[in-house]
Amino acid sequence: RRAPAGLRWLELAPSRIVLVVPAGHRLAARHAVSLDDLTDEVFVDFPVGYGNRTVVDQAFAAERLERHVVHEVAELTTGAQCVAEGLGIAFLPTVVIPDDARLRTIEVAAPLWWYVGVATATSRRPSAALRAFLALVAGHVQVPGADAAAAARASLSRPIRSAIPGE
């Protein structure tokens, strides 16, 4: 898919999305699962339109599979808490999964990714506040595959890229 016109993108933190299940779940001992293994499961997920939900929904649609989302939460750590309490299983970015003995993480056979970044408008000159923010980001965030300061400067002239690998 094409990037939205008029935006620049600075990728900050790509994170693999994994399956999170309660420790006693039937899949808890598995190292990896396919999406087809999950069609009978009950899911905790995020509202339609959230970036991580979109990634998972598109993966299931591409395989022509359906899943049953019975609980929607608006905050990433709440998703892990719901799984720990046994309300369902969830796909979560690895960066938000707590170290909790009640949870197990399982790789997804077809890797899923969630991208966090900064999008800025190409139609106007960056404000002093935006330049200061990008400088702050460059000083505190390790931008994947690039010198952070150079990446922040370059982001002011680069269009946004797709959040879906391979597109």
PDB file of C-alpha atoms in Angstrom:
ATOM      1  CA  ARG A   1       0.000   0.000   0.000  1.00  0.00           C
ATOM      2  CA  ARG A   2       1.148   3.554  -0.580  1.00  0.00           C
ATOM      3  CA  ALA A   3       2.193   5.857   2.204  1.00  0.00           C
ATOM      4  CA  PRO A   4      -0.187   8.723   2.919  1.00  0.00           C
ATOM      5  CA  ALA A   5       0.694  11.800   0.944  1.00  0.00           C
ATOM      6  CA  GLY A   6       1.958  14.728   2.928  1.00  0.00           C
ATOM      7  CA  LEU A   7       3.641  12.856   5.789  1.00  0.00           C
ATOM      8  CA  ARG A   8       7.218  12.178   6.878  1.00  0.00           C
ATOM      9  CA  TRP A   9       8.030   9.191   9.089  1.00  0.00           C
ATOM     10  CA  LEU A  10      10.740   8.512  11.643  1.00  0.00           C
ATOM     11  CA  GLU A  11      10.596   4.919  12.846  1.00  0.00           C
ATOM     12  CA  LEU A  12      11.515   4.702  16.517  1.00  0.00           C
ATOM     13  CA  ALA A  13      10.739   1.261  17.867  1.00  0.00           C
ATOM     14  CA  PRO A  14       9.748  -1.713  15.753  1.00  0.00           C
ATOM     15  CA  SER A  15       8.435  -4.490  17.972  1.00  0.00           C
ATOM     16  CA  ARG A  16       7.590  -8.058  17.118  1.00  0.00           C
ATOM     17  CA  ILE A  17       4.023  -9.026  17.975  1.00  0.00           C
ATOM     18  CA  VAL A  18       3.753 -12.373  19.762  1.00  0.00           C
ATOM     19  CA  LEU A  19       0.923 -14.437  21.141  1.00  0.00           C
ATOM     20  CA  VAL A  20       0.452 -14.133  24.907  1.00  0.00           C
ATOM     21  CA  VAL A  21      -1.414 -16.879  26.754  1.00  0.00           C
ATOM     22  CA  PRO A  22      -2.037 -17.718  30.420  1.00  0.00           C
ATOM     23  CA  ALA A  23       0.561 -20.087  31.920  1.00  0.00           C
ATOM     24  CA  GLY A  24      -1.978 -22.933  32.121  1.00  0.00           C
ATOM     25  CA  HIS A  25      -3.273 -22.557  28.554  1.00  0.00           C
ATOM     26  CA  ARG A  26      -3.217 -25.560  26.194  1.00  0.00           C
ATOM     27  CA  LEU A  27      -0.676 -23.732  23.955  1.00  0.00           C
ATOM     28  CA  ALA A  28       1.563 -22.468  26.777  1.00  0.00           C
ATOM     29  CA  ALA A  29       4.320 -25.021  26.139  1.00  0.00           C
ATOM     30  CA  ARG A  30       4.491 -24.325  22.396  1.00  0.00           C
ATOM     31  CA  HIS A  31       7.364 -22.330  20.921  1.00  0.00           C
ATOM     32  CA  ALA A  32       5.434 -21.225  17.854  1.00  0.00           C
ATOM     33  CA  VAL A  33       1.900 -21.288  16.465  1.00  0.00           C
ATOM     34  CA  SER A  34       0.268 -20.606  13.135  1.00  0.00           C
ATOM     35  CA  LEU A  35      -2.793 -18.418  12.887  1.00  0.00           C
ATOM     36  CA  ASP A  36      -4.755 -21.511  11.887  1.00  0.00           C
ATOM     37  CA  ASP A  37      -3.983 -22.982  15.337  1.00  0.00           C
ATOM     38  CA  LEU A  38      -5.941 -20.141  16.932  1.00  0.00           C
ATOM     39  CA  THR A  39      -9.342 -20.058  15.228  1.00  0.00           C
ATOM     40  CA  ASP A  40     -11.146 -21.641  18.197  1.00  0.00           C
ATOM     41  CA  GLU A  41      -9.595 -19.325  20.779  1.00  0.00           C
ATOM     42  CA  VAL A  42     -11.123 -16.379  22.629  1.00  0.00           C
ATOM     43  CA  PHE A  43      -9.167 -13.139  22.192  1.00  0.00           C
ATOM     44  CA  VAL A  44      -8.521  -9.986  24.133  1.00  0.00           C
ATOM     45  CA  ASP A  45      -7.689  -7.252  21.642  1.00  0.00           C
ATOM     46  CA  PHE A  46      -7.776  -3.547  20.992  1.00  0.00           C
ATOM     47  CA  PRO A  47     -10.521  -1.581  19.279  1.00  0.00           C
ATOM     48  CA  VAL A  48     -10.785  -1.802  15.496  1.00  0.00           C
ATOM     49  CA  GLY A  49      -8.521   0.823  13.965  1.00  0.00           C
ATOM     50  CA  TYR A  50      -5.708   0.590  16.522  1.00  0.00           C
ATOM     51  CA  GLY A  51      -2.420  -0.092  14.731  1.00  0.00           C
ATOM     52  CA  ASN A  52      -1.598  -3.386  16.418  1.00  0.00           C
ATOM     53  CA  ARG A  53      -5.186  -4.630  15.944  1.00  0.00           C
ATOM     54  CA  THR A  54      -4.993  -3.727  12.252  1.00  0.00           C
ATOM     55  CA  VAL A  55      -1.799  -5.758  11.802  1.00  0.00           C
ATOM     56  CA  VAL A  56      -3.406  -8.848  13.375  1.00  0.00           C
ATOM     57  CA  ASP A  57      -6.747  -8.425  11.585  1.00  0.00           C
ATOM     58  CA  GLN A  58      -4.959  -8.153   8.238  1.00  0.00           C
ATOM     59  CA  ALA A  59      -2.900 -11.279   8.956  1.00  0.00           C
ATOM     60  CA  PHE A  60      -6.041 -13.296   9.727  1.00  0.00           C
ATOM     61  CA  ALA A  61      -7.838 -11.885   6.672  1.00  0.00           C
ATOM     62  CA  ALA A  62      -4.893 -12.765   4.424  1.00  0.00           C
ATOM     63  CA  GLU A  63      -5.214 -16.383   5.591  1.00  0.00           C
ATOM     64  CA  ARG A  64      -9.021 -16.221   5.258  1.00  0.00           C
ATOM     65  CA  LEU A  65      -9.352 -17.042   8.941  1.00  0.00           C
ATOM     66  CA  GLU A  66     -11.709 -15.679  11.557  1.00  0.00           C
ATOM     67  CA  ARG A  67     -11.097 -15.142  15.237  1.00  0.00           C
ATOM     68  CA  HIS A  68     -13.321 -14.356  18.190  1.00  0.00           C
ATOM     69  CA  VAL A  69     -12.506 -11.098  19.983  1.00  0.00           C
ATOM     70  CA  VAL A  70     -14.626 -11.020  23.136  1.00  0.00           C
ATOM     71  CA  HIS A  71     -12.848  -8.305  25.137  1.00  0.00           C
ATOM     72  CA  GLU A  72     -11.532  -5.003  23.805  1.00  0.00           C
ATOM     73  CA  VAL A  73      -9.144  -2.864  25.821  1.00  0.00           C
ATOM     74  CA  ALA A  74      -7.702   0.532  24.971  1.00  0.00           C
ATOM     75  CA  GLU A  75      -4.377   0.261  26.787  1.00  0.00           C
ATOM     76  CA  LEU A  76      -1.551  -2.140  25.933  1.00  0.00           C
ATOM     77  CA  THR A  77      -0.706  -3.277  29.468  1.00  0.00           C
ATOM     78  CA  THR A  78      -4.384  -3.917  30.203  1.00  0.00           C
ATOM     79  CA  GLY A  79      -4.310  -6.536  27.443  1.00  0.00           C
ATOM     80  CA  ALA A  80      -1.591  -8.468  29.279  1.00  0.00           C
ATOM     81  CA  GLN A  81      -3.483  -8.158  32.570  1.00  0.00           C
ATOM     82  CA  CYS A  82      -6.624  -9.587  30.981  1.00  0.00           C
ATOM     83  CA  VAL A  83      -4.652 -12.564  29.652  1.00  0.00           C
ATOM     84  CA  ALA A  84      -3.053 -13.126  33.075  1.00  0.00           C
ATOM     85  CA  GLU A  85      -6.560 -13.217  34.586  1.00  0.00           C
ATOM     86  CA  GLY A  86      -7.651 -15.852  32.050  1.00  0.00           C
ATOM     87  CA  LEU A  87     -10.067 -13.712  30.018  1.00  0.00           C
ATOM     88  CA  GLY A  88      -8.553 -14.798  26.706  1.00  0.00           C
ATOM     89  CA  ILE A  89      -5.331 -14.757  24.722  1.00  0.00           C
ATOM     90  CA  ALA A  90      -3.815 -11.750  22.973  1.00  0.00           C
ATOM     91  CA  PHE A  91      -1.345 -10.595  20.378  1.00  0.00           C
ATOM     92  CA  LEU A  92       0.939  -8.039  21.998  1.00  0.00           C
ATOM     93  CA  PRO A  93       4.090  -6.173  20.997  1.00  0.00           C
ATOM     94  CA  THR A  94       7.043  -7.624  22.903  1.00  0.00           C
ATOM     95  CA  VAL A  95       7.945  -4.187  24.306  1.00  0.00           C
ATOM     96  CA  VAL A  96       4.799  -4.101  26.470  1.00  0.00           C
ATOM     97  CA  ILE A  97       4.686  -7.637  27.851  1.00  0.00           C
ATOM     98  CA  PRO A  98       5.402  -7.616  31.583  1.00  0.00           C
ATOM     99  CA  ASP A  99       7.611 -10.145  33.315  1.00  0.00           C
ATOM    100  CA  ASP A 100       4.752 -12.094  34.881  1.00  0.00           C
ATOM    101  CA  ALA A 101       4.846 -15.786  35.836  1.00  0.00           C
ATOM    102  CA  ARG A 102       1.165 -16.046  34.869  1.00  0.00           C
ATOM    103  CA  LEU A 103       1.979 -15.332  31.191  1.00  0.00           C
ATOM    104  CA  ARG A 104       3.669 -17.260  28.392  1.00  0.00           C
ATOM    105  CA  THR A 105       4.740 -15.829  25.049  1.00  0.00           C
ATOM    106  CA  ILE A 106       4.622 -17.793  21.819  1.00  0.00           C
ATOM    107  CA  GLU A 107       6.109 -16.847  18.470  1.00  0.00           C
ATOM    108  CA  VAL A 108       3.773 -16.526  15.504  1.00  0.00           C
ATOM    109  CA  ALA A 109       4.906 -18.626  12.525  1.00  0.00           C
ATOM    110  CA  ALA A 110       4.405 -15.707  10.123  1.00  0.00           C
ATOM    111  CA  PRO A 111       6.080 -12.851  12.056  1.00  0.00           C
ATOM    112  CA  LEU A 112       3.947  -9.824  12.840  1.00  0.00           C
ATOM    113  CA  TRP A 113       5.411  -6.356  13.525  1.00  0.00           C
ATOM    114  CA  TRP A 114       4.183  -3.186  15.212  1.00  0.00           C
ATOM    115  CA  TYR A 115       5.940   0.102  14.489  1.00  0.00           C
ATOM    116  CA  VAL A 116       6.117   3.154  16.705  1.00  0.00           C
ATOM    117  CA  GLY A 117       7.320   6.357  15.141  1.00  0.00           C
ATOM    118  CA  VAL A 118       6.833  10.046  14.635  1.00  0.00           C
ATOM    119  CA  ALA A 119       4.833  11.315  11.656  1.00  0.00           C
ATOM    120  CA  THR A 120       5.133  14.951  10.620  1.00  0.00           C
ATOM    121  CA  ALA A 121       3.494  16.995   7.872  1.00  0.00           C
ATOM    122  CA  THR A 122       5.446  17.688   4.693  1.00  0.00           C
ATOM    123  CA  SER A 123       3.219  20.643   3.842  1.00  0.00           C
ATOM    124  CA  ARG A 124       4.768  22.989   6.380  1.00  0.00           C
ATOM    125  CA  ARG A 125       8.138  23.834   7.795  1.00  0.00           C
ATOM    126  CA  PRO A 126       8.786  22.067  11.108  1.00  0.00           C
ATOM    127  CA  SER A 127       8.046  24.339  14.053  1.00  0.00           C
ATOM    128  CA  ALA A 128      10.587  25.078  16.753  1.00  0.00           C
ATOM    129  CA  ALA A 129       8.635  22.754  19.073  1.00  0.00           C
ATOM    130  CA  LEU A 130       8.788  19.905  16.545  1.00  0.00           C
ATOM    131  CA  ARG A 131      12.497  20.443  15.941  1.00  0.00           C
ATOM    132  CA  ALA A 132      13.090  20.402  19.717  1.00  0.00           C
ATOM    133  CA  PHE A 133      11.009  17.237  20.092  1.00  0.00           C
ATOM    134  CA  LEU A 134      12.900  15.461  17.301  1.00  0.00           C
ATOM    135  CA  ALA A 135      16.199  16.526  18.883  1.00  0.00           C
ATOM    136  CA  LEU A 136      14.990  15.087  22.200  1.00  0.00           C
ATOM    137  CA  VAL A 137      14.002  11.863  20.461  1.00  0.00           C
ATOM    138  CA  ALA A 138      17.365  11.709  18.702  1.00  0.00           C
ATOM    139  CA  GLY A 139      19.127  12.053  22.039  1.00  0.00           C
ATOM    140  CA  HIS A 140      17.146   9.362  23.871  1.00  0.00           C
ATOM    141  CA  VAL A 141      15.901   6.797  21.386  1.00  0.00           C
ATOM    142  CA  GLN A 142      18.033   4.327  19.488  1.00  0.00           C
ATOM    143  CA  VAL A 143      16.575   4.546  15.987  1.00  0.00           C
ATOM    144  CA  PRO A 144      16.928   1.115  14.318  1.00  0.00           C
ATOM    145  CA  GLY A 145      19.712   0.902  11.754  1.00  0.00           C
ATOM    146  CA  ALA A 146      20.714   4.547  11.883  1.00  0.00           C
ATOM    147  CA  ASP A 147      22.445   7.241  13.843  1.00  0.00           C
ATOM    148  CA  ALA A 148      19.516   8.712  15.808  1.00  0.00           C
ATOM    149  CA  ALA A 149      20.396  12.374  15.168  1.00  0.00           C
ATOM    150  CA  ALA A 150      20.901  11.769  11.450  1.00  0.00           C
ATOM    151  CA  ALA A 151      17.664   9.784  11.287  1.00  0.00           C
ATOM    152  CA  ALA A 152      15.731  12.593  13.001  1.00  0.00           C
ATOM    153  CA  ARG A 153      17.104  15.139  10.538  1.00  0.00           C
ATOM    154  CA  ALA A 154      16.417  12.848   7.591  1.00  0.00           C
ATOM    155  CA  SER A 155      12.856  12.254   8.759  1.00  0.00           C
ATOM    156  CA  LEU A 156      12.063  15.859   7.924  1.00  0.00           C
ATOM    157  CA  SER A 157      12.415  15.062   4.223  1.00  0.00           C
ATOM    158  CA  ARG A 158      11.276  11.427   4.001  1.00  0.00           C
ATOM    159  CA  PRO A 159       7.699  10.220   3.312  1.00  0.00           C
ATOM    160  CA  ILE A 160       6.026   7.826   5.727  1.00  0.00           C
ATOM    161  CA  ARG A 161       6.505   4.139   4.951  1.00  0.00           C
ATOM    162  CA  SER A 162       4.052   1.336   5.256  1.00  0.00           C
ATOM    163  CA  ALA A 163       3.674  -0.242   8.678  1.00  0.00           C
ATOM    164  CA  ILE A 164       3.326  -3.635   7.032  1.00  0.00           C
ATOM    165  CA  PRO A 165       6.588  -5.394   6.079  1.00  0.00           C
ATOM    166  CA  GLY A 166       6.860  -6.259   2.428  1.00  0.00           C
ATOM    167  CA  GLU A 167       4.619  -3.466   1.198  1.00  0.00           C
TER     168      GLU A 167
END
